[in-house]
Coordinates of C-alpha atoms in Angstrom, one line a residue:
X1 CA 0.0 0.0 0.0
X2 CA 1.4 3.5 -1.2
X3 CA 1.7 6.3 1.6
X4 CA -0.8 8.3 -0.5
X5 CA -3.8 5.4 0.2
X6 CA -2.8 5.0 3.6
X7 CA -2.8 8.7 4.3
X8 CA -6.6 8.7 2.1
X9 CA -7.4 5.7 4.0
X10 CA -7.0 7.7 7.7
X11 CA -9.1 10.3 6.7
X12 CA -12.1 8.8 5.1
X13 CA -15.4 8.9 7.0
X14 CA -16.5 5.6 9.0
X15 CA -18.6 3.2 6.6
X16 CA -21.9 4.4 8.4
X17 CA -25.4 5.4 7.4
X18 CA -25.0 8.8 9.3
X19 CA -21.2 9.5 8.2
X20 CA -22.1 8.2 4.2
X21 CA -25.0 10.1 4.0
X22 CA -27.5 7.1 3.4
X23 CA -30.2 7.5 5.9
X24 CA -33.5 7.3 4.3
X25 CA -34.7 10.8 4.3
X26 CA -38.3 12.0 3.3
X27 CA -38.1 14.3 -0.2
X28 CA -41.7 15.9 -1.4
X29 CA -42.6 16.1 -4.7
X30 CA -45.1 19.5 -4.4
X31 CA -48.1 18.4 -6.8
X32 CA -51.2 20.7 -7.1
X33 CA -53.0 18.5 -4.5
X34 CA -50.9 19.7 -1.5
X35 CA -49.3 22.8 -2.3
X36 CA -52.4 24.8 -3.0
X37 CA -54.8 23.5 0.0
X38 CA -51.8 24.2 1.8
X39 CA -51.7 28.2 0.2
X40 CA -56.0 28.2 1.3
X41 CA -55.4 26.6 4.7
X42 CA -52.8 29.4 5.8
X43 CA -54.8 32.0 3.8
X44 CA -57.6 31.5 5.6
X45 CA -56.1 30.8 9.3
X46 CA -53.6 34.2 8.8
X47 CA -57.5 35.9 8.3
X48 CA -59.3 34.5 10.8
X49 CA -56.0 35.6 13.3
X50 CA -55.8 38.8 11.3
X51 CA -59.6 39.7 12.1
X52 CA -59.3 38.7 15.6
X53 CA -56.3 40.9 16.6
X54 CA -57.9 43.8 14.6
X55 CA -61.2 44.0 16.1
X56 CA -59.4 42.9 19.7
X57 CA -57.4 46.4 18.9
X58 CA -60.3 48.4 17.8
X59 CA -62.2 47.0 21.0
X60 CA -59.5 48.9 23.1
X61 CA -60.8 52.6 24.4
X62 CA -58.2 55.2 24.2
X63 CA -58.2 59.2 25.3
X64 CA -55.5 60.9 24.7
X65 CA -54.4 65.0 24.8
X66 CA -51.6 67.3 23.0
X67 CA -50.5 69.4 26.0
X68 CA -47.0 70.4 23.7
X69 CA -48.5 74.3 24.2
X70 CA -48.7 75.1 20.9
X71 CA -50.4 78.7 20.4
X72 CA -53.5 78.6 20.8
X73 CA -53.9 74.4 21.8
X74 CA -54.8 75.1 25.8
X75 CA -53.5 76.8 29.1
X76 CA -49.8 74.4 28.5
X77 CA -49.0 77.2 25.8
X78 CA -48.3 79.3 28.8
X79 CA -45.2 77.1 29.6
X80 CA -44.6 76.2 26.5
X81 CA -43.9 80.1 25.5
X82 CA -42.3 80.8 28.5
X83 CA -39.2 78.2 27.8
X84 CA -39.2 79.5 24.0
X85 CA -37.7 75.9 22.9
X86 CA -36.1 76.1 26.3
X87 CA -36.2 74.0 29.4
X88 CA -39.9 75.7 30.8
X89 CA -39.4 77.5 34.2
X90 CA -39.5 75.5 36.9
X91 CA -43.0 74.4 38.8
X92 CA -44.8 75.9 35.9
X93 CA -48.1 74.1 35.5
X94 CA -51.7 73.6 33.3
X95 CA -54.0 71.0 33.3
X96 CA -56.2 69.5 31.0
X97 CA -60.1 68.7 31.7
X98 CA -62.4 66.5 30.2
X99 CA -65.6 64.7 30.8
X100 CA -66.9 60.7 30.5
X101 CA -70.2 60.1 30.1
X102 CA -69.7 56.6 30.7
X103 CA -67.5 54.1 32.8
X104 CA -63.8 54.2 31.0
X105 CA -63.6 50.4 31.7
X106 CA -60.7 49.3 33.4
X107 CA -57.2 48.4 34.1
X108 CA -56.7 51.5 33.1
X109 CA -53.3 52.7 31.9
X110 CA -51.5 56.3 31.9
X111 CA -48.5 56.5 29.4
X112 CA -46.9 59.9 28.0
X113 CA -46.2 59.8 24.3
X114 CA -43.2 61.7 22.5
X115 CA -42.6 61.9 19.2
X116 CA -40.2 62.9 16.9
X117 CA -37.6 61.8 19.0
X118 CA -35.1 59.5 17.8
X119 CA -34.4 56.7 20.8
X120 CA -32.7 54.7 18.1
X121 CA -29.8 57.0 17.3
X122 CA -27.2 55.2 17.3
X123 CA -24.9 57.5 19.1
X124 CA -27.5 58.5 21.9
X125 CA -28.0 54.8 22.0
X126 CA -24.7 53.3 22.9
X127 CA -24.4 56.4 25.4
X128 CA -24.8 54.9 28.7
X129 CA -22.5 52.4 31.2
X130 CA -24.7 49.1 31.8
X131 CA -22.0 48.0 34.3
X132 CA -22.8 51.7 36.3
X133 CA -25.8 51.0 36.2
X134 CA -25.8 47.2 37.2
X135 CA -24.2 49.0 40.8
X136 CA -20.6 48.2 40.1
X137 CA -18.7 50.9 42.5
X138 CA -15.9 51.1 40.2
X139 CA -17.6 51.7 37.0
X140 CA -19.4 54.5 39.6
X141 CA -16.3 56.0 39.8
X142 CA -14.9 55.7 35.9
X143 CA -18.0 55.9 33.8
X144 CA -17.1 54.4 30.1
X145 CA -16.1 57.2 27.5
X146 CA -19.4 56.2 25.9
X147 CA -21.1 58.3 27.8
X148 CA -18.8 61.5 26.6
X149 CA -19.6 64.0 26.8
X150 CA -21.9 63.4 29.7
X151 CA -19.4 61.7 31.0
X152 CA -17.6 64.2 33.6
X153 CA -19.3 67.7 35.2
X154 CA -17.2 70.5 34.7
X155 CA -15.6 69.7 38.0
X156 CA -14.4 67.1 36.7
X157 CA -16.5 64.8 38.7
X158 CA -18.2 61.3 37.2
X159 CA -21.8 61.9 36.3
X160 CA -23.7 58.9 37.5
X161 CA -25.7 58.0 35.7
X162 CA -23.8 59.4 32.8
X163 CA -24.4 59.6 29.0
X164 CA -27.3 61.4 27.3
X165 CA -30.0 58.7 27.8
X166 CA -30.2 59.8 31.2
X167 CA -29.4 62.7 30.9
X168 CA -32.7 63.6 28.6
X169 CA -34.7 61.9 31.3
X170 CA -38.6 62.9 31.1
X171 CA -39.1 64.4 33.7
X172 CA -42.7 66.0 33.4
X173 CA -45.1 64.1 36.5
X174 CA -49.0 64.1 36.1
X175 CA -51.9 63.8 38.8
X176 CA -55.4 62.9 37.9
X177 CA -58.4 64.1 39.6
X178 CA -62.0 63.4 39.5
X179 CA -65.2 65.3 40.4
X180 CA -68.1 62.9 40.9
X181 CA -70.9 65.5 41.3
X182 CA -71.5 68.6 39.5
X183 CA -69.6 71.5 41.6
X184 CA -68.6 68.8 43.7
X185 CA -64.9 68.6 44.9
X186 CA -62.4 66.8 43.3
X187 CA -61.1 63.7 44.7
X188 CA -57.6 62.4 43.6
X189 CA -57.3 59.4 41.5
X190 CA -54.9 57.1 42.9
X191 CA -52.1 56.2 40.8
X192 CA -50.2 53.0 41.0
X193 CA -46.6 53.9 40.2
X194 CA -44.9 50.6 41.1
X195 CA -44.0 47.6 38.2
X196 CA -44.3 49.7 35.4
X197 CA -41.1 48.6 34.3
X198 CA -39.7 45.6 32.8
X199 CA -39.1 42.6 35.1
X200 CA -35.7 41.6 33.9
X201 CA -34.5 45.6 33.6
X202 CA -35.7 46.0 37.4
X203 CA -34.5 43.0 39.1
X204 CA -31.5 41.5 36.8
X205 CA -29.8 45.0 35.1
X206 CA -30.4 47.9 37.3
X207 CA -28.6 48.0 41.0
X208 CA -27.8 50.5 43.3
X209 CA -24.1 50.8 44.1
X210 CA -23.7 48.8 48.0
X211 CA -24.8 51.3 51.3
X212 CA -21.9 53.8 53.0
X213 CA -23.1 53.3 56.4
X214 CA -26.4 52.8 55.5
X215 CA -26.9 55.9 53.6
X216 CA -27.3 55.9 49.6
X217 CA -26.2 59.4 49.3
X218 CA -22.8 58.5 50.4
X219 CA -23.0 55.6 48.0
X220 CA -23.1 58.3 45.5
X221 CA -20.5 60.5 47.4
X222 CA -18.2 62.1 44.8
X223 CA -20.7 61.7 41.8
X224 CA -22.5 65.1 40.1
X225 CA -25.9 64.6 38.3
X226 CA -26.4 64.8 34.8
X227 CA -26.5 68.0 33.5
X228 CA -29.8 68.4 32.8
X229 CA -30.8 67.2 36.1
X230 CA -32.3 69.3 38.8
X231 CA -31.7 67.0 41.7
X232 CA -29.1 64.1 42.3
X233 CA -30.4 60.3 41.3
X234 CA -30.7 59.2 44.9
X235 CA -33.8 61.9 45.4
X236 CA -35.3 60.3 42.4
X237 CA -38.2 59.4 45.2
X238 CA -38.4 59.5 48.9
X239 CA -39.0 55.8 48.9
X240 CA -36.2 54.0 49.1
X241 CA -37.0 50.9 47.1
X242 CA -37.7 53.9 44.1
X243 CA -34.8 55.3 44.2
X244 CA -31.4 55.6 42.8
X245 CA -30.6 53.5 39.7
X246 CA -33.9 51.4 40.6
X247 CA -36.0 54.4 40.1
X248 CA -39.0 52.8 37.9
X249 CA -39.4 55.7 35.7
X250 CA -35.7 56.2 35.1
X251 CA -35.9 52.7 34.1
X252 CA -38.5 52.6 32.2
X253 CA -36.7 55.7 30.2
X254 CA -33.4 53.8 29.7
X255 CA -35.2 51.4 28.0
X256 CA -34.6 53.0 24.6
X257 CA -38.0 52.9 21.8
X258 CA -37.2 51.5 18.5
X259 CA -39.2 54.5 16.7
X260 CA -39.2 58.1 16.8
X261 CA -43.0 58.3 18.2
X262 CA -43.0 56.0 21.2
X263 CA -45.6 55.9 24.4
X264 CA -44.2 54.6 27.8
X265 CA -46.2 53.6 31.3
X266 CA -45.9 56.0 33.8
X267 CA -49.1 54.6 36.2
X268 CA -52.0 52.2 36.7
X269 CA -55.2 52.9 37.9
X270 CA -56.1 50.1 39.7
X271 CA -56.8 50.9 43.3
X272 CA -59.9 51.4 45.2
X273 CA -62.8 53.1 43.7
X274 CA -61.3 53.0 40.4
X275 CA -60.0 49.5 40.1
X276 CA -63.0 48.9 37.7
X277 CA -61.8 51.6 35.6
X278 CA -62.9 55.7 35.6
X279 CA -66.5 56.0 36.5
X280 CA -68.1 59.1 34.8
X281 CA -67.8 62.2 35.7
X282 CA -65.7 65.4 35.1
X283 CA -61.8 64.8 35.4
X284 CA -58.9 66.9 35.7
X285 CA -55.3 66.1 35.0
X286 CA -52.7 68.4 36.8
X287 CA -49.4 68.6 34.4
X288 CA -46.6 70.0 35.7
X289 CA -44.7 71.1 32.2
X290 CA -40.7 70.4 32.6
X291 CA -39.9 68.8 29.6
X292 CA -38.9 70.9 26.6
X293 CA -39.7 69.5 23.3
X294 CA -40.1 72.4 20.8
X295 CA -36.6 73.0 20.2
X296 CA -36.5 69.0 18.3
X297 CA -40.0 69.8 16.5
X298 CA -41.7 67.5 18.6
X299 CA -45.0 66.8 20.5
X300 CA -45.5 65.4 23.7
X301 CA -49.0 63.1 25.0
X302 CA -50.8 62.3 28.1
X303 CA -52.9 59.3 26.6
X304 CA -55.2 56.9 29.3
X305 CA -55.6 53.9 27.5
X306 CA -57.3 50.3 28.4
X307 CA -56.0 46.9 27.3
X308 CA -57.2 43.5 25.7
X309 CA -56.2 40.0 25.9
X310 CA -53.5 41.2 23.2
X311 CA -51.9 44.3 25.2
X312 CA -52.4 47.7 23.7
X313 CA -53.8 49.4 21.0
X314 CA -51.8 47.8 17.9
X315 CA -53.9 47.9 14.9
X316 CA -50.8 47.2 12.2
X317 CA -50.3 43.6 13.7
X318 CA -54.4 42.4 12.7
X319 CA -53.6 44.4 9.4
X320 CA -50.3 42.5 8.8
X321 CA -52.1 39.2 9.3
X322 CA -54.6 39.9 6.9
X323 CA -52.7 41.1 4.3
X324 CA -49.4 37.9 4.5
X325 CA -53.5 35.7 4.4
X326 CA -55.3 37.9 1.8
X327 CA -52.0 37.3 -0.5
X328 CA -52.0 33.4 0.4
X329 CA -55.8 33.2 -0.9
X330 CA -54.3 35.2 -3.9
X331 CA -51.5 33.2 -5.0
X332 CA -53.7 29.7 -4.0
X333 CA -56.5 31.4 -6.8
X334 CA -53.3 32.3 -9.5
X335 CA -51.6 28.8 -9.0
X336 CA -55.1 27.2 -9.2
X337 CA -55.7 28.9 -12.7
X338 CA -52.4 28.2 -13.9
X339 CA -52.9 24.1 -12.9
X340 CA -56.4 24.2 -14.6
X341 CA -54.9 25.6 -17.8
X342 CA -51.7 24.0 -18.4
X343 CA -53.4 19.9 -17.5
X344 CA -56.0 21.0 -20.0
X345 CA -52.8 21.9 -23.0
X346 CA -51.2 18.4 -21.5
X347 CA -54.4 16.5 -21.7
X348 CA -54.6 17.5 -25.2
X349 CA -51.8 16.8 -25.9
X350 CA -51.8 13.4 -24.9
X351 CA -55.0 13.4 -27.1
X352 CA -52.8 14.3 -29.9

């Protein structure tokens, strides 16, 4: 035996089914008869899905107000013309008031809406430090040049948390209030604040940095606050389980929106007299006006919406279903012509 046979010898595959490729292995042949039942069938299953997610989503009650300020759009144009594309002086507030004749059924959920503003840049995207925010006390100390420029004050001290996601933080806060009589006080709506954010993002990603004798603050001893931040992350909340890094609405804002007009949760109304959802009567939502969005050409919502067994209002999703289904039946009805008329040119041409 030459070296050349024994060296191909070594490296040839075992004699096996598996290795010599000979297991017996199932190969359609795609007649007429199963390829265009199968083209009806999903047709008609993506329409029947289609119709039930669209009606599900038109079946979901939604109320929702502009309170940007534009000139003449309500009493938010006050603060809106006093920040001139400008952070809005501070504490300056409108409200918005409207009426239901009818119970707004329940869960009920708040969110603020923003639009025109891009989440998904990639530069503002990448600008934050996960391990900061995961707690870790060095990465407290020596934020990631990511976050430049919001990365050191002008001191010269970290920013925590730095980059510009948090430091474009909303920061506008809402209280609703409802008048059950006719020139009757109004009594506050209770807003649930608590698990509005993601269950992984609040228990797995985001940590506070470990107690100095017990105190936060000196956990963030030697830190400044972003720039456009009025007050240092660990007054966030005078709870202490909502504060800090583990602030819900800070992160429920860090959670970046793949679209340039986004909605996120900021409450539930779910407790007491309104766990059934808002009863009728005359409401008033107090808006205290922070966050400036003029200057970007954008619009910002309050929006009180309900939900179905699908989540939120979604229309596109049922509309997406029936259109993949509506162009199954199509193609089914096309191939199905196309069979019919070619057998019938080979039938007679066996005739022939």
């Amino acid at each position: 035996m030459t070296w050349s046979a024994t060296a191909r010898g070594a490296h040839q595959p075992d004699n096996t089914a598996f290795t010599q490729q000979r297991l017996p292995a199932w190969q359609p042949l795609l007649s007429a008869s199963i390829a265009l039942p199968l083209f009806f069938c999903a047709g008609l299953a993506f329409i029947g899905l289609g119709l039930g997610l669209y009606y599900s989503s038109n079946g979901i009650k939604e109320l929702e107000y502009d309170y940007t300020g534009d000139p003449g759009t309500g009493n938010c144009s006050v603060c809106a013309a006093a920040g001139q594309g400008r952070a809005p002086p501070p504490n300056c507030s409108c409200a918005w008031y409207f009426s239901l004749p009818e119970l707004f059924q329940g869960p009920v959920y708040l969110y603020y809406e923003l639009t025109n503003f891009y989440q998904n840049n990639r530069r503002y995207g990448v600008s934050r430090d996960d391990e900061q925010l995961s707690g870790l006390a060095s990465a407290l100390r020596h934020p990631t040049n990511e976050c430049a420029p919001y990365q050191r004050s002008a001191a010269g001290l970290p920013i925590a948390p730095c980059g510009a996601i948090a430091n474009s933080l909303f920061n506008d806060s809402f209280s609703v209030w409802h008048q059950r009589q006719p020139g009757g006080p109004y009594v506050e709506v209770p807003l649930d604040r608590t698990g509005i954010a993601w269950w992984t993002d609040y228990h797995v990603k985001f940590r506070n940095p470990p107690l100095v004798n017990g105190s936060l603050a000196l956990a963030f001893h030697g830190t400044a606050p972003p720039p456009n931040w009025h007050r240092p992350v660990y007054e966030l909340s005078p709870d202490p389980n909502n504060t800090g890094f583990i602030n819900q609405d800070f992160v429920v804002w860090m959670r970046t929106a793949a679209l340039p007009t986004f909605r996120k949760l900021y409450a539930r109304i779910r407790q007491g007299n309104y766990s059934a959802g808002l009863p009728r009567g005359a409401y008033r939502v107090n808006i205290t006006y922070n966050y400036p969005v003029r200057a970007f050409g954008g619009h910002k919502l309050i929006i009180f919406s309900s939900i179905s067994w699908m989540g939120g209002k979604n229309p596109f999703l049922g509309i997406a279903y029936l259109v993949v289904g509506s162009l199954c039946i199509l193609t089914g009805f096309v191939m199905l012509v196309v069979y019919i008329r070619y057998q019938d040119q080979d039938d007679d041409d066996d005739d022939d």
